[in-house]
mmCIF file of C-alpha atoms in Angstrom:
data_model
loop_
_atom_site.group_PDB
_atom_site.id
_atom_site.type_symbol
_atom_site.label_atom_id
_atom_site.label_comp_id
_atom_site.label_asym_id
_atom_site.label_seq_id
_atom_site.Cartn_x
_atom_site.Cartn_y
_atom_site.Cartn_z
ATOM 1 C CA MET A 576 0.000 0.000 0.000
ATOM 2 C CA TYR A 577 2.746 2.448 1.013
ATOM 3 C CA LYS A 578 4.715 1.489 -2.070
ATOM 4 C CA PHE A 579 1.704 2.290 -4.264
ATOM 5 C CA LEU A 580 1.206 5.675 -2.577
ATOM 6 C CA LEU A 581 4.895 6.489 -2.918
ATOM 7 C CA THR A 582 4.856 5.572 -6.604
ATOM 8 C CA THR A 583 1.730 7.665 -7.190
ATOM 9 C CA LEU A 584 3.271 10.628 -5.377
ATOM 10 C CA LEU A 585 6.503 10.278 -7.365
ATOM 11 C CA ILE A 586 4.614 10.224 -10.660
ATOM 12 C CA PHE A 587 2.650 13.304 -9.608
ATOM 13 C CA VAL A 588 5.798 15.192 -8.603
ATOM 14 C CA LEU A 589 7.647 14.258 -11.788
ATOM 15 C CA SER A 590 4.646 15.204 -13.885
ATOM 16 C CA ASN A 591 4.393 18.612 -12.232
ATOM 17 C CA THR A 592 8.155 19.098 -12.539
ATOM 18 C CA PHE A 593 8.011 18.411 -16.278
ATOM 19 C CA ALA A 594 5.007 20.705 -16.650
ATOM 20 C CA GLN A 595 6.885 23.442 -14.820
ATOM 21 C CA LYS A 596 10.009 22.860 -16.923
ATOM 22 C CA TYR A 597 8.299 23.139 -20.300
ATOM 23 C CA MET A 598 6.392 26.228 -19.177
ATOM 24 C CA ASP A 599 9.658 27.742 -17.944
ATOM 25 C CA ASN A 600 11.118 27.108 -21.404
ATOM 26 C CA ILE A 601 8.168 28.838 -23.060
ATOM 27 C CA LEU A 602 8.453 31.794 -20.699
ATOM 28 C CA SER A 603 12.205 32.089 -21.153
ATOM 29 C CA LYS A 604 12.001 32.074 -24.949
ATOM 30 C CA SER A 605 9.002 34.426 -24.928
ATOM 31 C CA CYS A 606 10.810 36.919 -22.706
ATOM 32 C CA GLU A 607 13.949 36.818 -24.853
ATOM 33 C CA CYS A 608 11.939 37.366 -28.022
ATOM 34 C CA VAL A 609 9.753 40.118 -26.549
ATOM 35 C CA ASP A 610 12.838 41.990 -25.338
ATOM 36 C CA GLU A 611 13.883 42.307 -28.990
ATOM 37 C CA VAL A 612 10.586 43.924 -30.043
ATOM 38 C CA SER A 613 10.877 47.692 -30.377
ATOM 39 C CA THR A 614 8.409 49.710 -28.318
ATOM 40 C CA ASP A 615 8.553 52.348 -31.056
ATOM 41 C CA LEU A 616 6.396 50.183 -33.321
ATOM 42 C CA PRO A 617 2.751 51.169 -33.888
ATOM 43 C CA MET A 618 0.503 49.446 -31.342
ATOM 44 C CA GLN A 619 -1.051 47.052 -33.857
ATOM 45 C CA GLU A 620 2.314 45.837 -35.143
ATOM 46 C CA PHE A 621 3.702 45.739 -31.588
ATOM 47 C CA ASN A 622 0.883 43.437 -30.446
ATOM 48 C CA LEU A 623 1.348 41.249 -33.521
ATOM 49 C CA GLN A 624 5.051 40.796 -32.758
ATOM 50 C CA LEU A 625 4.298 39.884 -29.128
ATOM 51 C CA GLY A 626 1.821 37.255 -30.256
ATOM 52 C CA LEU A 627 4.307 35.780 -32.714
ATOM 53 C CA CYS A 628 6.939 35.583 -29.958
ATOM 54 C CA MET A 629 4.601 33.610 -27.695
ATOM 55 C CA ILE A 630 3.346 31.306 -30.435
ATOM 56 C CA GLU A 631 6.867 30.508 -31.616
ATOM 57 C CA ALA A 632 8.008 29.764 -28.061
ATOM 58 C CA ALA A 633 4.967 27.585 -27.373
ATOM 59 C CA GLN A 634 4.982 25.631 -30.647
ATOM 60 C CA PRO A 635 7.284 22.766 -29.477
ATOM 61 C CA TYR A 636 4.940 22.116 -26.533
ATOM 62 C CA LYS A 637 1.554 22.240 -28.229
ATOM 63 C CA LYS A 638 0.503 18.793 -26.964
ATOM 64 C CA GLN A 639 1.313 19.672 -23.360
ATOM 65 C CA LEU A 640 -0.458 23.030 -23.631
ATOM 66 C CA MET A 641 -3.545 21.330 -25.018
ATOM 67 C CA LYS A 642 -3.534 18.831 -22.165
ATOM 68 C CA ASP A 643 -2.686 21.159 -19.277
ATOM 69 C CA TYR A 644 -4.248 24.464 -20.345
ATOM 70 C CA ASP A 645 -6.728 23.513 -23.090
ATOM 71 C CA ILE A 646 -4.859 25.794 -25.515
ATOM 72 C CA ASP A 647 -5.095 24.607 -29.125
ATOM 73 C CA LEU A 648 -2.143 25.992 -31.074
ATOM 74 C CA GLU A 649 -3.437 24.340 -34.236
ATOM 75 C CA ASN A 650 -6.409 26.735 -34.129
ATOM 76 C CA ILE A 651 -4.753 29.714 -32.481
ATOM 77 C CA ASP A 652 -6.856 32.220 -34.469
ATOM 78 C CA SER A 653 -10.226 30.836 -33.381
ATOM 79 C CA ASN A 654 -12.312 30.509 -30.213
ATOM 80 C CA GLY A 655 -10.113 32.915 -28.271
ATOM 81 C CA GLN A 656 -7.135 30.545 -28.275
ATOM 82 C CA GLY A 657 -4.662 33.360 -28.955
ATOM 83 C CA GLU A 658 -6.020 35.438 -26.077
ATOM 84 C CA LYS A 659 -5.893 32.414 -23.770
ATOM 85 C CA LEU A 660 -2.248 31.769 -24.647
ATOM 86 C CA GLY A 661 -1.427 35.442 -24.105
ATOM 87 C CA ARG A 662 -3.116 35.500 -20.692
ATOM 88 C CA THR A 663 -1.453 32.271 -19.577
ATOM 89 C CA ILE A 664 2.036 33.397 -20.530
ATOM 90 C CA GLY A 665 1.475 37.014 -19.504
ATOM 91 C CA VAL A 666 0.487 36.142 -15.933
ATOM 92 C CA LYS A 667 3.528 33.910 -15.490
ATOM 93 C CA MET A 668 5.901 36.508 -16.946
ATOM 94 C CA ALA A 669 5.469 38.517 -13.743
ATOM 95 C CA THR A 670 7.770 36.101 -11.911
ATOM 96 C CA THR A 671 10.008 35.019 -14.795
ATOM 97 C CA CYS A 672 10.847 38.389 -16.374
ATOM 98 C CA PRO A 673 9.205 41.232 -14.426
ATOM 99 C CA ASN A 674 11.257 43.883 -16.221
ATOM 100 C CA THR A 675 9.963 42.679 -19.577
ATOM 101 C CA LEU A 676 6.391 42.706 -18.290
ATOM 102 C CA MET A 677 6.854 46.246 -16.945
ATOM 103 C CA ARG A 678 8.169 47.324 -20.359
ATOM 104 C CA LEU A 679 5.053 45.906 -22.018
ATOM 105 C CA THR A 680 2.797 47.557 -19.458
ATOM 106 C CA ASN A 681 4.409 50.940 -20.044
ATOM 107 C CA LYS A 682 3.891 50.552 -23.788
ATOM 108 C CA VAL A 683 0.235 49.586 -23.445
ATOM 109 C CA THR A 684 -0.669 52.251 -20.873
ATOM 110 C CA ALA A 685 1.314 55.099 -22.429
ATOM 111 C CA PRO A 686 -0.817 57.571 -24.397
ATOM 112 C CA GLU A 687 -0.260 57.418 -28.125
ATOM 113 C CA THR A 688 1.842 60.422 -29.071
ATOM 114 C CA GLU A 689 1.658 61.138 -32.732
ATOM 115 C CA THR A 690 4.798 62.690 -34.110
ATOM 116 C CA THR A 691 3.704 63.946 -37.468
ATOM 117 C CA THR A 692 5.854 66.094 -39.685
ATOM 118 C CA ASN A 693 4.270 68.372 -42.236
ATOM 119 C CA VAL A 694 5.943 68.343 -45.642
ATOM 120 C CA GLU A 695 5.493 70.633 -48.634
ATOM 121 C CA ALA A 696 4.935 69.387 -52.172
ATOM 122 C CA VAL A 697 4.823 71.669 -55.205
ATOM 123 C CA GLY A 698 3.617 70.569 -58.610
ATOM 124 C CA THR A 699 0.929 70.709 -61.263
ATOM 125 C CA VAL A 700 -2.483 69.203 -60.552
ATOM 126 C CA SER A 701 -2.699 66.584 -63.284
ATOM 127 C CA HIS A 702 -5.821 64.813 -62.077
ATOM 128 C CA ILE A 703 -8.629 65.185 -59.526
ATOM 129 C CA ASP A 704 -10.482 62.068 -58.366
ATOM 130 C CA ARG A 705 -13.960 62.562 -56.893
ATOM 131 C CA GLU A 706 -14.964 59.400 -55.058
ATOM 132 C CA LEU A 707 -15.612 59.120 -51.315
ATOM 133 C CA PHE A 708 -12.875 61.740 -50.836
ATOM 134 C CA VAL A 709 -11.279 64.214 -53.220
ATOM 135 C CA VAL A 710 -7.801 63.139 -54.304
ATOM 136 C CA PHE A 711 -5.380 65.493 -56.048
ATOM 137 C CA THR A 712 -2.636 64.013 -58.218
ATOM 138 C CA LEU A 713 0.409 66.272 -58.479
ATOM 139 C CA LYS A 714 3.042 65.996 -61.192
ATOM 140 C CA ASP A 715 6.443 67.375 -60.273
ATOM 141 C CA SER A 716 9.226 68.721 -62.510
ATOM 142 C CA TYR A 717 10.443 65.149 -63.099
ATOM 143 C CA ASP A 718 6.970 64.058 -64.313
ATOM 144 C CA LYS A 719 6.546 61.929 -61.189
ATOM 145 C CA GLU A 720 2.918 61.758 -60.034
ATOM 146 C CA VAL A 721 1.897 61.496 -56.371
ATOM 147 C CA LYS A 722 -1.586 61.442 -54.826
ATOM 148 C CA TYR A 723 -2.684 63.711 -51.968
ATOM 149 C CA TYR A 724 -5.901 63.071 -50.036
ATOM 150 C CA TRP A 725 -8.417 65.662 -48.836
ATOM 151 C CA LEU A 726 -9.779 63.836 -45.779
ATOM 152 C CA SER A 727 -10.533 66.659 -43.342
ATOM 153 C CA ALA A 728 -10.693 70.450 -43.045
ATOM 154 C CA VAL A 729 -7.952 72.053 -45.135
ATOM 155 C CA GLU A 730 -6.479 75.505 -44.680
ATOM 156 C CA SER A 731 -6.691 77.345 -48.001
ATOM 157 C CA PRO A 732 -7.238 80.855 -49.410
ATOM 158 C CA ILE A 733 -8.975 79.375 -52.460
ATOM 159 C CA ASN A 734 -12.461 78.660 -50.997
ATOM 160 C CA LEU A 735 -11.654 75.022 -51.676
ATOM 161 C CA ASP A 736 -15.160 73.592 -51.167
ATOM 162 C CA GLN A 737 -16.443 75.363 -54.281
ATOM 163 C CA ASN A 738 -13.332 76.017 -56.339
ATOM 164 C CA TYR A 739 -11.238 72.848 -56.082
ATOM 165 C CA PRO A 740 -12.172 71.675 -59.646
ATOM 166 C CA SER A 741 -10.549 74.844 -61.008
ATOM 167 C CA LEU A 742 -7.172 73.674 -59.668
ATOM 168 C CA LEU A 743 -6.826 71.130 -62.471
ATOM 169 C CA GLY A 744 -3.789 72.102 -64.535
ATOM 170 C CA LYS A 745 -2.677 74.707 -61.987
ATOM 171 C CA ASP A 746 0.609 74.794 -60.087
ATOM 172 C CA VAL A 747 -0.124 74.420 -56.381
ATOM 173 C CA SER A 748 1.657 74.075 -53.070
ATOM 174 C CA ILE A 749 0.376 71.361 -50.733
ATOM 175 C CA ILE A 750 1.349 71.015 -47.096
ATOM 176 C CA TYR A 751 0.638 67.432 -46.042
ATOM 177 C CA GLU A 752 1.356 64.829 -43.410
ATOM 178 C CA THR A 753 1.709 61.088 -43.839
ATOM 179 C CA GLN A 754 -0.863 59.001 -41.963
ATOM 180 C CA GLU A 755 -1.139 55.228 -41.717
ATOM 181 C CA LEU A 756 -4.712 54.295 -42.632
ATOM 182 C CA PHE A 757 -6.533 51.099 -43.569
ATOM 183 C CA ASP A 758 -6.986 50.620 -47.302
ATOM 184 C CA PRO A 759 -10.039 48.350 -47.868
ATOM 185 C CA ASN A 760 -9.064 47.761 -51.494
ATOM 186 C CA ILE A 761 -5.937 45.824 -50.509
ATOM 187 C CA GLU A 762 -6.996 45.090 -46.895
ATOM 188 C CA ILE A 763 -3.832 46.397 -45.234
ATOM 189 C CA TYR A 764 -2.673 49.575 -43.534
ATOM 190 C CA ARG A 765 -0.627 51.887 -45.742
ATOM 191 C CA ASP A 766 0.615 55.471 -45.815
ATOM 192 C CA PHE A 767 -1.606 58.231 -47.181
ATOM 193 C CA ASN A 768 -0.509 61.810 -47.925
ATOM 194 C CA VAL A 769 -3.204 63.785 -46.087
ATOM 195 C CA ILE A 770 -3.570 67.438 -47.100
ATOM 196 C CA GLN A 771 -3.308 70.054 -44.335
ATOM 197 C CA LYS A 772 -3.018 73.190 -46.475
ATOM 198 C CA ILE A 773 -3.260 73.961 -50.177
ATOM 199 C CA SER A 774 -2.645 77.155 -52.129
ATOM 200 C CA LEU A 775 -1.628 78.315 -55.574
ATOM 201 C CA ALA A 776 2.110 78.179 -56.124
ATOM 202 C CA ILE A 777 3.887 81.530 -56.183
ATOM 203 C CA GLY A 778 3.879 82.941 -59.685
ATOM 204 C CA ASP A 779 0.817 80.963 -60.821
#
């Protein structure tokens, strides 16, 4: 009887030790990978990189994770499996790599500070698209064409709301900033040149 109890206890201890060891490996690799992720990335890309770190670290132990935590790495994008993996690893990171966790917390809780730089473009309006938004295409002195998007209120002496069609063929100066916006046509985020100010170029 005692021998049976001792054997059962030994199996339980060894099982827990193995479980702890593989989780320690996942945590160690996750922490190392996360430490390499730049906090200067946009929040969406930052979160994506964190998720990839955790998935890559957990991949060799997918059977154990399924058994011990009911986390299905084969279907990580469905039924909240990704969130469950993130919570499981995130909670345990507090003891394994507290500095890394603090770094993540600071990134998540910090207010988004947008550092936008206004740039000037001068050229001839070669085309005006009128779809959901008005888009001006400017051709520069090298015949290169670039699009500029009228997405919000624009500073202009031209009475732009009524007179923008008359800018076709005119030389203009556009002050713009680059913004990362979702493009539904290609289903990814990309940079748009968003107009802040527009006026006729000097001499026009």
